Coordinates of C-alpha atoms and ligand atoms in Angstrom, one line a residue:
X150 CA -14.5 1.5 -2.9
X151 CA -17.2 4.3 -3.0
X152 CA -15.7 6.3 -5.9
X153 CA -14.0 3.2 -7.9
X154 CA -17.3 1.7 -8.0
X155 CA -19.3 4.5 -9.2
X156 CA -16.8 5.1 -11.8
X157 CA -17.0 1.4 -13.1
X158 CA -20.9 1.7 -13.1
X159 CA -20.4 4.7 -14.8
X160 CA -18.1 3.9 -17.6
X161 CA -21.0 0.6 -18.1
X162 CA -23.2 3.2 -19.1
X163 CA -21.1 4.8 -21.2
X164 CA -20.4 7.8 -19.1
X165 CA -17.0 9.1 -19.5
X166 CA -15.1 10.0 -15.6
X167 CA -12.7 11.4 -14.0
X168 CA -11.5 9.9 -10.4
X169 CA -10.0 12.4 -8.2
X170 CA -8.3 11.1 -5.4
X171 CA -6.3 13.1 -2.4
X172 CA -4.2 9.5 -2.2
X173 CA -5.1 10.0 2.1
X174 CA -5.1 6.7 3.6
X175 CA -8.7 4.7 3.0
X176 CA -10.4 2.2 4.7
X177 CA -10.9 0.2 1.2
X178 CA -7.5 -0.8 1.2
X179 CA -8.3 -3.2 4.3
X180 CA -6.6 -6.3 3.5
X181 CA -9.2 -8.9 3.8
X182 CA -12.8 -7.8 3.7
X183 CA -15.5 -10.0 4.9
X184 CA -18.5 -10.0 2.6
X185 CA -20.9 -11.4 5.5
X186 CA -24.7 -10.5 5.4
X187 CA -25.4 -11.2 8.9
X188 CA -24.2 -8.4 10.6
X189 CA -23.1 -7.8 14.6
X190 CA -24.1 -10.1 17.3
X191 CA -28.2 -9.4 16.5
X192 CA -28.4 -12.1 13.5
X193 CA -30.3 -9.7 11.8
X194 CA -29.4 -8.9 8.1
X195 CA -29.7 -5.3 6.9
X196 CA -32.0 -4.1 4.3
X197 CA -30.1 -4.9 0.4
X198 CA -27.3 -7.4 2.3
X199 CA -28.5 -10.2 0.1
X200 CA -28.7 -8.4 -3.2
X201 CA -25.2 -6.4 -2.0
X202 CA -23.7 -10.0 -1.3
X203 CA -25.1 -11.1 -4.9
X204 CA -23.7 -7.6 -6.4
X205 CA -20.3 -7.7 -5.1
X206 CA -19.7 -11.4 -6.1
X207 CA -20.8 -10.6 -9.6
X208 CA -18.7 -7.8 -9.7
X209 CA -15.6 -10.1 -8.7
X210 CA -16.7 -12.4 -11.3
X211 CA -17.0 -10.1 -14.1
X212 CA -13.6 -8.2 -12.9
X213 CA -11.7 -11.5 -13.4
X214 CA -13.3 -12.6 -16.8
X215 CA -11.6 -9.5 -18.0
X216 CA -8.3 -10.5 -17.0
X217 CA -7.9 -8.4 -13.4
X218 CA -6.8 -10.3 -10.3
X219 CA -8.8 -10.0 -7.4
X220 CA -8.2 -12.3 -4.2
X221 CA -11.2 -13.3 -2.7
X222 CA -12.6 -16.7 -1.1
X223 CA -16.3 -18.2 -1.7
X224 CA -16.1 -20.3 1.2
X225 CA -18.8 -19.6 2.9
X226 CA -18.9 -17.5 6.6
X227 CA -19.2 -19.2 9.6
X228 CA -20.7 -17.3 12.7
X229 CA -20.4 -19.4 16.2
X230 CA -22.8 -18.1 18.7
X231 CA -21.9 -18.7 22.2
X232 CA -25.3 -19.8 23.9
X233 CA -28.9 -21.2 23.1
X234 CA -30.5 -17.8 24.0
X235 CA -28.1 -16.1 21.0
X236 CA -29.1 -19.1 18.9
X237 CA -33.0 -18.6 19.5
X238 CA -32.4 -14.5 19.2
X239 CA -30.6 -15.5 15.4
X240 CA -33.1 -17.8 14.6
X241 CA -35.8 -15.3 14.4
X242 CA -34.2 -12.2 13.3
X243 CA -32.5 -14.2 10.3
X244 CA -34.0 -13.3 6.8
X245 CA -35.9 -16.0 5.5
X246 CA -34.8 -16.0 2.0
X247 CA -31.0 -16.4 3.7
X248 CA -29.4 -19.6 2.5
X249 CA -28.0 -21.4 6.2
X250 CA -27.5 -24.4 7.6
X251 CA -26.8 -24.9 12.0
X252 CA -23.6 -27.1 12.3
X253 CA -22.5 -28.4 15.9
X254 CA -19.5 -26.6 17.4
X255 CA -16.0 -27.5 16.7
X256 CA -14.5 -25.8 19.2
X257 CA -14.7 -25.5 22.7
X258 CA -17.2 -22.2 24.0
X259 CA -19.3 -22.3 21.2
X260 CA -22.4 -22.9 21.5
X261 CA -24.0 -23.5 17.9
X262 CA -22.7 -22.1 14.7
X263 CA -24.1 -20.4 11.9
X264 CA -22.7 -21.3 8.6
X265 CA -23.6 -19.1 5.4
X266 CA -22.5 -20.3 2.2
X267 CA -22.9 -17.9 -0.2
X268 CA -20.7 -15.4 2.2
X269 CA -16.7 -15.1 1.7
X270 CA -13.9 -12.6 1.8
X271 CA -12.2 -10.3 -0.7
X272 CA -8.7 -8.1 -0.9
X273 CA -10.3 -4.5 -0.6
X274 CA -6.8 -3.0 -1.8
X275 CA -6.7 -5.8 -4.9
X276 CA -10.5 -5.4 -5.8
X277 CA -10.1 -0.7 -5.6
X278 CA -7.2 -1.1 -8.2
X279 CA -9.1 -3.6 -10.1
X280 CA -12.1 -0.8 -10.6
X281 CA -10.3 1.9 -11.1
X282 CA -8.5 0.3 -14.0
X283 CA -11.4 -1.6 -15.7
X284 CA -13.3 1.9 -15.4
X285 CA -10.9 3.4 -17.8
X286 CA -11.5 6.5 -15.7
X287 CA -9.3 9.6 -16.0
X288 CA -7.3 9.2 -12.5
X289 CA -6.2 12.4 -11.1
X290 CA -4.3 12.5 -7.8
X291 CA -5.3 16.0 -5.9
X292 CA -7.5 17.1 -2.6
X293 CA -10.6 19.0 -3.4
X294 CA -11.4 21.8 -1.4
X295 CA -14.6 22.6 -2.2
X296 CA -17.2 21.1 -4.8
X297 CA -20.3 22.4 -6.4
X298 CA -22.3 20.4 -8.9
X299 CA -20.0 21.2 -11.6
X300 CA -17.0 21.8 -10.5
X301 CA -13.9 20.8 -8.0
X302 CA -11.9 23.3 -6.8
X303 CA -8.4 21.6 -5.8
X304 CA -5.7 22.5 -2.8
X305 CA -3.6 23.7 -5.6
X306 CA -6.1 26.7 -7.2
X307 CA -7.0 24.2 -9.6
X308 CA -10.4 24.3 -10.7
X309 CA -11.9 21.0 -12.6
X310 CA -15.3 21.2 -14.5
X311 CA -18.1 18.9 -14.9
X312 CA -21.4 17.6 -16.1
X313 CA -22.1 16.4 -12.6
X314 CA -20.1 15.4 -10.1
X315 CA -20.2 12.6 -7.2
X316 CA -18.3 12.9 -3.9
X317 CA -17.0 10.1 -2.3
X318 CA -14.1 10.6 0.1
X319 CA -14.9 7.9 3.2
X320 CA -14.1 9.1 6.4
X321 CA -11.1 11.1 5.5
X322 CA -13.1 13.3 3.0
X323 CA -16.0 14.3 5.6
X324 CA -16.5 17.8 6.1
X325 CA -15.1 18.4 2.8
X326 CA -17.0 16.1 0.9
X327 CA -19.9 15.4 2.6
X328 CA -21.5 16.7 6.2
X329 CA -19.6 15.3 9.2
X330 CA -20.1 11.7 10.5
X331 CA -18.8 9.6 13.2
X332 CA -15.5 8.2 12.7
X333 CA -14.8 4.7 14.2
X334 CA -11.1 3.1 13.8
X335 CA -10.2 -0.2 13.7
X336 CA -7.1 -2.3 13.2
X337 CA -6.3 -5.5 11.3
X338 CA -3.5 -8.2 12.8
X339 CA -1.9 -9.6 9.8
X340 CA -1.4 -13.5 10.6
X341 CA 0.7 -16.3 8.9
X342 CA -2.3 -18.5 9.2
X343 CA -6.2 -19.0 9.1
X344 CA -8.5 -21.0 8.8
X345 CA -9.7 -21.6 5.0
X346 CA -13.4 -20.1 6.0
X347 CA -14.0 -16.9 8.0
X348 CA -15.1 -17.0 11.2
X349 CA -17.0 -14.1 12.6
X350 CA -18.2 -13.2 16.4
X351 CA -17.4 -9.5 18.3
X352 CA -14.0 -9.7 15.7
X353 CA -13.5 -12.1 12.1
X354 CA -10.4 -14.4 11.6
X355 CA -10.4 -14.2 7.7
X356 CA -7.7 -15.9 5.1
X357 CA -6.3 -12.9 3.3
X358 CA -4.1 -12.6 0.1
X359 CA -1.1 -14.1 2.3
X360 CA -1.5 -16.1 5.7
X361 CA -4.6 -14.3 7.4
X362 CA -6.1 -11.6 9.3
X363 CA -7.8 -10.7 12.9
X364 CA -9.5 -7.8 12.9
X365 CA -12.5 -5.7 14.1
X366 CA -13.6 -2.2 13.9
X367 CA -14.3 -1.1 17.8
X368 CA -11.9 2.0 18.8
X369 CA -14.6 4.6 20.4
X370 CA -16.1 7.0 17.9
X371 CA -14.1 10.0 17.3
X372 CA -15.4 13.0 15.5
X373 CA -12.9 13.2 12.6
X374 CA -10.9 10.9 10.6
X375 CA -7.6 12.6 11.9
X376 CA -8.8 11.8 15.8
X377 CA -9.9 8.3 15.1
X378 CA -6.4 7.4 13.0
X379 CA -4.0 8.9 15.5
X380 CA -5.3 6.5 18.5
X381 CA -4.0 3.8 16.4
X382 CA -3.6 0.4 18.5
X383 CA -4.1 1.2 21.9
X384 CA -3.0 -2.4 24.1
X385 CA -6.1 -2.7 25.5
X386 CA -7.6 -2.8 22.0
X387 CA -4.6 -5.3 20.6
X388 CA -5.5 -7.1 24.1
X389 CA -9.6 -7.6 23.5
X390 CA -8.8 -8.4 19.8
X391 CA -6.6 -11.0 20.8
X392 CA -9.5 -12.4 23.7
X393 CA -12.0 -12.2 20.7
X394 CA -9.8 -14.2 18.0
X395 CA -8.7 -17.1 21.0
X396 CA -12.5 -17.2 21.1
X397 CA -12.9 -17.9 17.5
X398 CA -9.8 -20.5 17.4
X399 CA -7.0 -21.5 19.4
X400 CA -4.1 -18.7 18.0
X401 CA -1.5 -20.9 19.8
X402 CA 1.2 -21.0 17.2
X403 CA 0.3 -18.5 15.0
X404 CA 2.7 -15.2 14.2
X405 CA 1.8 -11.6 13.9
X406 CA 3.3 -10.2 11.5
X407 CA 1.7 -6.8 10.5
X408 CA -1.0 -4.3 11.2
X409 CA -3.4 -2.5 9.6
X410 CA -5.9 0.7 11.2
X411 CA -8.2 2.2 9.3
X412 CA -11.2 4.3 10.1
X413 CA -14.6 3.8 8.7
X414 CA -17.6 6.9 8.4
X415 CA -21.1 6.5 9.1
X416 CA -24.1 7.2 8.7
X417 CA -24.7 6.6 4.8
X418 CA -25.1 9.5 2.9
X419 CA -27.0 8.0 -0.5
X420 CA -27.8 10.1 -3.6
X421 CA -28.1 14.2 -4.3
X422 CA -28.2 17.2 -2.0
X423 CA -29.8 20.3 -2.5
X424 CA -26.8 22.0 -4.4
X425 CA -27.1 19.2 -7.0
X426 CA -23.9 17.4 -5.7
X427 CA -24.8 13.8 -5.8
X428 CA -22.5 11.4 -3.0
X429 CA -22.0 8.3 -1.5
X430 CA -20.4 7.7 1.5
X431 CA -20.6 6.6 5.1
X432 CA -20.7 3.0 4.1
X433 CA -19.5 2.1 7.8
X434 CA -18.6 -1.7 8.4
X435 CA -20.6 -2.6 5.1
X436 CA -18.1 -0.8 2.3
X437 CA -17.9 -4.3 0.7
X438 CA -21.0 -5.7 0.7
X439 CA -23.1 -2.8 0.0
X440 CA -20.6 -0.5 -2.0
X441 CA -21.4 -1.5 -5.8
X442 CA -25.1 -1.7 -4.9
X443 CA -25.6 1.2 -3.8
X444 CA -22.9 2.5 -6.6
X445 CA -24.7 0.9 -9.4
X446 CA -28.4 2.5 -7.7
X447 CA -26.7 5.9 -7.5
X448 CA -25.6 5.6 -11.0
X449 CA -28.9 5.0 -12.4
X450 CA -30.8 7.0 -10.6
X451 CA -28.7 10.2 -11.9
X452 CA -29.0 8.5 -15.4
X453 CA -33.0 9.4 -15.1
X454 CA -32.9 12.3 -12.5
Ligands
LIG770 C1 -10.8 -2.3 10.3 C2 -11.9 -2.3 9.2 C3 -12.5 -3.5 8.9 C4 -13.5 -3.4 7.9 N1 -14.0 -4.6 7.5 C5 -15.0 -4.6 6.6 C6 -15.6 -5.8 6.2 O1 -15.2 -6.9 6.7 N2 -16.6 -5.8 5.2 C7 -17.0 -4.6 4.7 O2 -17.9 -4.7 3.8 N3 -16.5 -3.5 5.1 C8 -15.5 -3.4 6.0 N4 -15.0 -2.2 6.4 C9 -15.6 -1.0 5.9 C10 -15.1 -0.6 4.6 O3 -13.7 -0.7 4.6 C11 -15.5 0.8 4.3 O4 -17.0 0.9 4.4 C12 -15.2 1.3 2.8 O5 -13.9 0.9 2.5 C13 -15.4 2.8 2.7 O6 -15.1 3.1 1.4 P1 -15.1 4.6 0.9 O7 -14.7 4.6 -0.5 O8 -16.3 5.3 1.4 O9 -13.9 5.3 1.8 P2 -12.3 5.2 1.7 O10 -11.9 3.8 1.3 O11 -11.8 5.7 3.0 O12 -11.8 6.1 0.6 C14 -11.9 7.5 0.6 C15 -11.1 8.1 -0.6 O13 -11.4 9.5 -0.7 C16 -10.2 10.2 -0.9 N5 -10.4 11.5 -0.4 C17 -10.6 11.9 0.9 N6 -10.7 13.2 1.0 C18 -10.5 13.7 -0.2 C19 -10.5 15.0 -0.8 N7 -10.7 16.1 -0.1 N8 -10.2 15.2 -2.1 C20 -10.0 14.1 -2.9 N9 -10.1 12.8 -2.4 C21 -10.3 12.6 -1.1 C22 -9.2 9.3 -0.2 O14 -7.9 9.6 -0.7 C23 -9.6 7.9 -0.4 O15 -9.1 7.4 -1.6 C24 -13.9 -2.2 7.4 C25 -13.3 -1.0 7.8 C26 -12.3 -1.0 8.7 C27 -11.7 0.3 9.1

């Protein structure tokens, strides 16, 4: 999501790219993405959620005008709290320019809920290939192994030359790419069924491109993307994301019928070093909803550095 979007804001300012990509599994290719502003169980919104929310959208927009197919649903977000204390809590930490309305509960154990229209859900995998190929960017598959501001120097010997060059890589690329973060896993149950609008509390119940998905990311943090991946499911894990999604709605009836893990990187690391290497990655559990922002920031500020 990282690089595809930077190479899309790119090629809008007529910057001419080349995508290098080990082809290692990445946490964009998440099946159903929720683009949600108010984040965890705090009803807080981070700082640029609004205009990420806004940013993604228009990106969606503008991808399908030009004939890509992206799956996604506008349907709004809907975030049941379970008590009147977590209801008072959201009601002061939410952003006052956040478009809401308070709805009574529908199902039994919730409390309140939080409905936030201009929120929804999007196909990671569907909205990647839909960058990469509106970028018109050069797409070469290969690991680098070591990077300087104008170069990449590839597994292979291979050495690639630059202007400038922006490292991406998520999780899978740290301490190649970018310093070493924590790595957090999480999985996805694929579902023959949802509901039409994502619900969100401790895990989200989303529609996805076919039937839906329950997911979370909430595996303890691991200290490379190799350690986090190989825990995969564990069944107390498959066991609490089931108790969170019977939470959310009764899953009586429903069928399992896939998985998906992926590991997400944090903390965000945002614009050049001191080599001259410019990068963005570490988007943790906001890849979605603050990815083309802070791609499209990146790309101008190295426009006018
Ligand atoms: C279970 C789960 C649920 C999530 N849900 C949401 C959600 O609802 N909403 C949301 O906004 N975000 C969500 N996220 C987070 C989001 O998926 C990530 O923030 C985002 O996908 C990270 O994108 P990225 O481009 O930084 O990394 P990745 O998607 O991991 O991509 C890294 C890329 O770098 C390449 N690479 C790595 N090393 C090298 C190398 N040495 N040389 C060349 N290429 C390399 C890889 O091949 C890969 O293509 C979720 C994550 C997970 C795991």
């Amino acid at each position: 999501m990282a690089g595809a979007s930077v190479a899309y804001c790119a090629a809008q300012c007529g910057l001419t790219v080349t995508l290098l990509d080990a082809g290692s599994p990445r946490s964009s290719d998440v099946p159903a993405a929720l683009l949600n502003p108010v984040r965890g169980q705090s009803g807080s919104a981070p700082a640029q959620s609004l205009d990420g929310l806004r940013c993604t959208w228009a990106l969606i927009a503008e991808l399908e005008q030009a004939g890509f197919s992206v799956p996604h649903g506008q349907t709004g977000v809907l975030r049941p709290v379970p008590d009147a204390r977590t209801e008072r809590k959201w009601r002061a930490n939410l952003p006052g320019e956040l478009t809401h309305t308070w709805r009574d509960p529908e199902q039994p154990g919730w409390h309140r809920v939080l409905e936030i229209p201009e929120g929804g859900w999007v196909s990671g995998a569907a909205l990647v290939k839909a960058l990469k190929m509106a970028s018109g960017a050069a797409l070469v598959r290969g690991q680098a192994t070591a990077v300087t501001s104008s170069s990449v120097r590839l597994a292979t010997g291979e050495v690639l030359s630059a202007d400038l060059v922006v490292c991406c890589g998520g999780s899978a690329g740290a301490g190649t790419l970018s310093p070493a973060g924590t790595h957090r896993a999480g999985s996805l149950l694929l579902l023959d069924q949802a509901p039409i609008q994502p619900l969100s509390f401790g895990a989200y119940l989303s529609p996805g491109v076919v039937g839906g998905v329950l997911g979370a990311t909430y595996e303890a943090p691991a200290t490379s993307h190799a350690e986090a991946l190989a825990r995969g499911l564990p069944l107390r894990s498959l066991s609490w994301l089931l108790d969170k999604g019977s939470a959310l709605t009764p899953l009586s009836g429903t069928r399992i019928t896939g998985r998906w893990t992926g590991v997400r990187l944090s903390p965000l690391n945002f614009g050049p070093d001191e080599q001259g290497v410019w990068h963005l990655s570490g988007l943790g559990s906001k890849g979605f909803l603050l990815g083309p922002l802070l791609a499209r920031a990146l790309v101008e500020s190295l426009l006018t550095a």
